[in-house]
XYZ file of C-alpha atoms in Angstrom:
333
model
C 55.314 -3.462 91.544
C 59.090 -3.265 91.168
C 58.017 -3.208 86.935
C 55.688 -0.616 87.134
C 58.095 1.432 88.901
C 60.749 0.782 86.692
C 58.330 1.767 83.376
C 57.189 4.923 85.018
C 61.191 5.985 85.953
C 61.824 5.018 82.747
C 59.226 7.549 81.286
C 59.868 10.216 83.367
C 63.607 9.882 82.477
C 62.768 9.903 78.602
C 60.523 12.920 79.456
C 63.552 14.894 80.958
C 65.419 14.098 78.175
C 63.511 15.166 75.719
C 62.658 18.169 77.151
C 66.715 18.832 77.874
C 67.329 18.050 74.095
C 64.355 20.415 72.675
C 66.049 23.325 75.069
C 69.094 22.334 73.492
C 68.182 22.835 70.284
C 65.795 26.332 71.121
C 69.006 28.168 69.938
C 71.212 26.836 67.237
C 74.759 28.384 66.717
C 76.676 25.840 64.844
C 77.203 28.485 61.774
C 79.199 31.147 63.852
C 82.212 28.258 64.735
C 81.805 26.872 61.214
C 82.031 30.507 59.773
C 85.555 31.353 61.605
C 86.736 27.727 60.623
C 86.039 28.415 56.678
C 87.541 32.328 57.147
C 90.596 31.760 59.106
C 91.681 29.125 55.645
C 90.056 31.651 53.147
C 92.121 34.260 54.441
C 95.266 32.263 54.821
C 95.432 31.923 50.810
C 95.099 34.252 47.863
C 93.931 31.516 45.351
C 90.163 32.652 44.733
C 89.531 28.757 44.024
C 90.951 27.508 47.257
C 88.666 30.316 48.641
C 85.806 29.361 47.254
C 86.129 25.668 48.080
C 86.965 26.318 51.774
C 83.687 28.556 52.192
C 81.922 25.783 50.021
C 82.869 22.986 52.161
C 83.584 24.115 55.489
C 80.631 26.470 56.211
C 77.885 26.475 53.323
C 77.512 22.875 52.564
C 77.397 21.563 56.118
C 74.975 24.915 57.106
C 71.864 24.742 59.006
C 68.708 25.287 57.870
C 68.948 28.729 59.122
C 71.780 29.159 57.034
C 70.028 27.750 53.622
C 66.850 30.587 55.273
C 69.467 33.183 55.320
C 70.894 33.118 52.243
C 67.585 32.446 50.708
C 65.907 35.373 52.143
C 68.553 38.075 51.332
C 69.747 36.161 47.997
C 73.252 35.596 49.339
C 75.920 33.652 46.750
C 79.428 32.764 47.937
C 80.621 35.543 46.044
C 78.595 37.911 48.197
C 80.936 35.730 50.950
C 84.294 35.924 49.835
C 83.571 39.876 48.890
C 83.072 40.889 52.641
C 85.923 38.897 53.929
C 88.444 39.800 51.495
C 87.133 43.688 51.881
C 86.774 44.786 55.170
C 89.283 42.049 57.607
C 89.561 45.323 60.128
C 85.734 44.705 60.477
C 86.309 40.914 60.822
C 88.895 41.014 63.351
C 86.683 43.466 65.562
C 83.736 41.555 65.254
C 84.810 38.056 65.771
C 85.371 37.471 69.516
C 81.534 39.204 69.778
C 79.874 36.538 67.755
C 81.519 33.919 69.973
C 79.645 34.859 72.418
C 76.352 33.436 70.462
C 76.910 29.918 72.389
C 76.084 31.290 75.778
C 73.052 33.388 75.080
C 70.685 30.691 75.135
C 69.321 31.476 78.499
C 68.620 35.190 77.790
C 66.807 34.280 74.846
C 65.120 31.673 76.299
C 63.824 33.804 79.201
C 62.603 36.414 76.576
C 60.679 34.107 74.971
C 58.961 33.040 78.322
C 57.840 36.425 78.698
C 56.574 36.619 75.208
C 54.493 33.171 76.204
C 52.820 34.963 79.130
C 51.438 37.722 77.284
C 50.673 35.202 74.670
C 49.707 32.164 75.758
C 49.020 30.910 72.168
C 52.653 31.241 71.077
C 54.019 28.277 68.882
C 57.475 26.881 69.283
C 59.850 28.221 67.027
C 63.895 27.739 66.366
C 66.564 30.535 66.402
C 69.759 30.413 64.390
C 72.546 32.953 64.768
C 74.192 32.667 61.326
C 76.994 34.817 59.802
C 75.857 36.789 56.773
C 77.430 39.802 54.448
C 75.753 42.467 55.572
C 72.009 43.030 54.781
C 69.970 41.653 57.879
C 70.701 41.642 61.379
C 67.394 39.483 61.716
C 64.500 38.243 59.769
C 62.530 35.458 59.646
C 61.609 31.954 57.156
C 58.340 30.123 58.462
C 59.054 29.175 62.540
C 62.646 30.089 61.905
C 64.152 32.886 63.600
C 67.912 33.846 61.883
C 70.081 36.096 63.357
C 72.683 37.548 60.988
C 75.504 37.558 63.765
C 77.770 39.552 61.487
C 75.243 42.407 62.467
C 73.419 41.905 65.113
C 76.196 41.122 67.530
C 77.942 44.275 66.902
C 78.720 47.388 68.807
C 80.442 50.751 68.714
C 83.601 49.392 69.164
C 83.594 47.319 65.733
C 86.085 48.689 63.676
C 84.094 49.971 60.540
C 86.615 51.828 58.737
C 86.911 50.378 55.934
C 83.157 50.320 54.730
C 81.924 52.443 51.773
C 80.337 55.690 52.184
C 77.103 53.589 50.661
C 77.485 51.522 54.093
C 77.246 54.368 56.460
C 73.531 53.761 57.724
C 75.629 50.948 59.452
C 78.257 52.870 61.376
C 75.167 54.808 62.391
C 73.555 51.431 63.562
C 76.858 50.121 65.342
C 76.317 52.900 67.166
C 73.210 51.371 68.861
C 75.273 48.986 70.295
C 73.113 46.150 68.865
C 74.929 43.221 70.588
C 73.398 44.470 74.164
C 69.781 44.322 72.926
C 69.664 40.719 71.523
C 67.168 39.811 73.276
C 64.915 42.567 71.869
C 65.421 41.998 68.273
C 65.019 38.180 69.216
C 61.821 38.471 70.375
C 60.785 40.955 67.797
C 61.469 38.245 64.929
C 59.904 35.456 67.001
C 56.743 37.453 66.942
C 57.557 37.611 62.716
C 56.932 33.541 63.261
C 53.452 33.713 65.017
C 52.206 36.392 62.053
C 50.090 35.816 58.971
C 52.249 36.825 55.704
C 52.784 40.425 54.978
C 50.769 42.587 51.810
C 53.271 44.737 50.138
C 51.484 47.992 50.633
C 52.955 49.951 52.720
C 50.848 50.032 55.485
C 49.900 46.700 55.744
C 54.161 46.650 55.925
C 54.448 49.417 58.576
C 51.790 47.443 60.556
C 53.501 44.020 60.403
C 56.793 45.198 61.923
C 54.806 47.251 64.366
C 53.259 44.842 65.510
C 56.643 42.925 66.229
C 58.252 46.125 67.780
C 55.624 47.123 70.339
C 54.764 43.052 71.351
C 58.148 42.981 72.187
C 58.080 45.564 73.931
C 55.268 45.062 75.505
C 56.569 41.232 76.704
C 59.947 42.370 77.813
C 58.740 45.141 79.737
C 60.887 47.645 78.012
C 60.989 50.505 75.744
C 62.396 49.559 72.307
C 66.137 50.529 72.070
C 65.645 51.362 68.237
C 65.844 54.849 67.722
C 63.015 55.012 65.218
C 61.032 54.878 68.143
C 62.061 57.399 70.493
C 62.800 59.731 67.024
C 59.009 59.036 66.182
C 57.798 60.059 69.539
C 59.609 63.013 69.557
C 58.221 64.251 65.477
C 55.224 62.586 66.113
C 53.135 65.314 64.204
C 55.165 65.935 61.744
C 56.055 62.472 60.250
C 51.947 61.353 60.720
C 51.266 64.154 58.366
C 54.227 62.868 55.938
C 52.766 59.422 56.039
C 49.550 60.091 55.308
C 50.568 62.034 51.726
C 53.180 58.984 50.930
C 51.633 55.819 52.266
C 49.850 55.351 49.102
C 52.612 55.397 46.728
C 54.463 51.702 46.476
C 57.489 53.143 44.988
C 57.572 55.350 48.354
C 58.309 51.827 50.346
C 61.981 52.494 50.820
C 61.361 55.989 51.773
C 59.643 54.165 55.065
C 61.080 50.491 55.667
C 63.803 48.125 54.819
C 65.884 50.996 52.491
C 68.213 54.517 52.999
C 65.752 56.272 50.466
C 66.438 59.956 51.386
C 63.415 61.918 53.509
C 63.099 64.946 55.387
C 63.463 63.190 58.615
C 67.516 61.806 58.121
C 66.479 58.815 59.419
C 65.726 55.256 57.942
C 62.683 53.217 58.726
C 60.391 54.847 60.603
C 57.882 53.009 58.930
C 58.861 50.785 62.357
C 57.533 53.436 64.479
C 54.306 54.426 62.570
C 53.270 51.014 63.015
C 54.492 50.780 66.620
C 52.206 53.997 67.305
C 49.195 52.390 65.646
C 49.599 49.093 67.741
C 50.442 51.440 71.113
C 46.893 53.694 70.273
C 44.914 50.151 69.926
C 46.276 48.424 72.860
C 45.923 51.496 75.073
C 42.161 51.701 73.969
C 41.179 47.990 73.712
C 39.468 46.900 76.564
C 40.436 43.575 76.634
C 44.007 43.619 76.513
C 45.153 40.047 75.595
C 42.347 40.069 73.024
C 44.153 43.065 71.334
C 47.539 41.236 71.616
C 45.961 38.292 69.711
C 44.458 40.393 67.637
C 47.797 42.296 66.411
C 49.530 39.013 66.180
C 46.810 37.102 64.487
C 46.011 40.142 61.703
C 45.335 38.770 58.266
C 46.625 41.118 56.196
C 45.000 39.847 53.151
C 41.796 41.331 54.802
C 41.672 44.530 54.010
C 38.235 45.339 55.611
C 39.744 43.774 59.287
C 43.550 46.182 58.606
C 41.222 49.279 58.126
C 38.542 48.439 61.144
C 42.108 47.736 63.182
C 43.596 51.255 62.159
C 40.555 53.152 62.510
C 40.308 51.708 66.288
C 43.708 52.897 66.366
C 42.695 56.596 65.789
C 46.073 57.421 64.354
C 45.677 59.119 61.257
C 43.992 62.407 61.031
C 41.035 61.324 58.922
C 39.725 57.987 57.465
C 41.753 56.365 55.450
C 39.517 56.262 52.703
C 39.245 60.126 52.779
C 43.101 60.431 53.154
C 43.066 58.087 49.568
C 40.826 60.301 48.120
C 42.901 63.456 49.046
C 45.579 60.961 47.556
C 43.805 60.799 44.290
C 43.053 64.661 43.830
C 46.595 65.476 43.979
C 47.581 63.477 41.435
């Protein structure tokens, strides 16, 4: 008796354990210390190869696998490294005691992901890594990988951006959002990127796959989204729908709409974001089984392009059928 007692203690034990370890690991910061280790000796010398080794050694050698994701996914080389250090240390200084506080957010996160579980039961385990980049993603995403490009994402108004290039401005403009206070938000919104089929670069099938991932987390977190895409979108709702229509067909027109500062009429970059938000809102809000419709958004294969059309003409966003709007497409050409 005293045996079988001891086996099942012992399994319970191991249980706990593994479970404590797998919490442990649900949020992986390791990069942000490593990062400040490497810059406080890069910036202590001016000999480039001394500079190069300390980055090499101290930070992207020993780097996590959301560190190799990172610099895959935005093609960054040391050199893009030792650029933004030795060019904008105001920025540096501002921003460092923010990213620090990446090792006690696990809790937030993990209780945004919770939420994101109960309107989706099907959710698959996924890790998140706060990483330090130079400057082009606050967030994306590499198979169940989450990465968090601290250097943006955990920055606010008070970041001292000074120094930056006019061509940088779109990010004063998104300091201004105050980013650090909705991490929770954007971490959700890229965990939903790890649940998705892989994106079609069209531009609605692109507008749809971050929509998706804006109004789910929304939806989960019981919030409106605190990107101003949104609320701007709401607010020229008529306006940009009727722009959309005349430019989703054009691929060069991508950056006009998502992931670029390609001038439009609006002043404001990607509100492809909200166009797909609105077309995910209009199907939920008319779906009569709503957890069907969340599985359905999150499970859209975008490959299918006789399931994307049936999903936005459900939507009833556009103004016509989108193979009429193609052919009005065509007869302006």
């Amino acid at each position: 008796m005293k045996r079988t007692l001891s086996v099942v203690l012992t399994i319970l034990i191991s249980a706990i354990s593994a479970g404590a370890q797998n919490k442990e690991q649900y949020v992986v910061t390791d990069d942000v210390s490593r990062f400040w280790e490497a810059y406080d000796l890069i910036t202590a010398t001016d000999d480039t190869v001394l500079q190069l080794h300390y980055l090499d050694s101290l930070y992207l050698r020993p780097g996590t696998e959301g560190l190799t994701g990172i610099r895959q996914a935005r093609n960054y080389t040391p050199q893009d490294y030792l650029a933004a250090i030795r060019l904008y240390p105001a920025y540096w200084s501002s921003l460092r005691p923010k990213t620090l506080a990446a090792a006690n957010i696990g809790k937030e996160l993990e209780e945004g992901i919770d939420q994101l579980k109960e309107l989706y039961p099907g959710l698959q385990p996924a890790t998140i890594y706060f990483t330090i980049g130079a400057f082009r993603t606050p967030g994306t995403t590499i198979g169940s990988n989450v990465l968090i490009g601290a250097e943006l994402a955990m920055a606010d108004s008070s970041c001292n951006a000074t120094e930056f290039p006019e061509e940088m401005d779109y990010l004063r403009t998104y300091f201004q959002t105050n980013p650090n206070r909705h991490l929770v938000f954007l971490n959700v919104h890229e965990y939903v990127h790890t649940q998705q089929q892989p994106r079609v670069h069209n531009i609605l099938s692109l507008t749809l796959y971050e929509g998706v991932a804006e109004f789910v987390a929304a939806l989960a977190l019981r919030t409106s989204s605190p990107n101003p895409q949104i609320s701007f979108g709401k607010a020229n709702a008529g306006r940009i729908r009727e722009v959309f229509e005349t430019e989703m067909f054009y691929p060069n027109n991508r950056y006009k709409w998502l992931d670029g500062n390609d001038p439009n009429e609006f002043g404001m970059r990607d509100l492809g974001y909200y166009v797909g938000y609105q077309i995910c809102e209009n199907y939920y809000e008319q779906a009569e089984d709503k957890m069907q419709a969340i599985k359905t958004m999150i499970g859209m294969d975008y490959t299918n392009e006789e399931a994307v059309e049936d999903f936005v003409r459900r939507s009833n966003y556009f103004s016509a059928p989108l193979d009429e709007l193609y052919q009005n497409f065509e007869s302006r050409r």
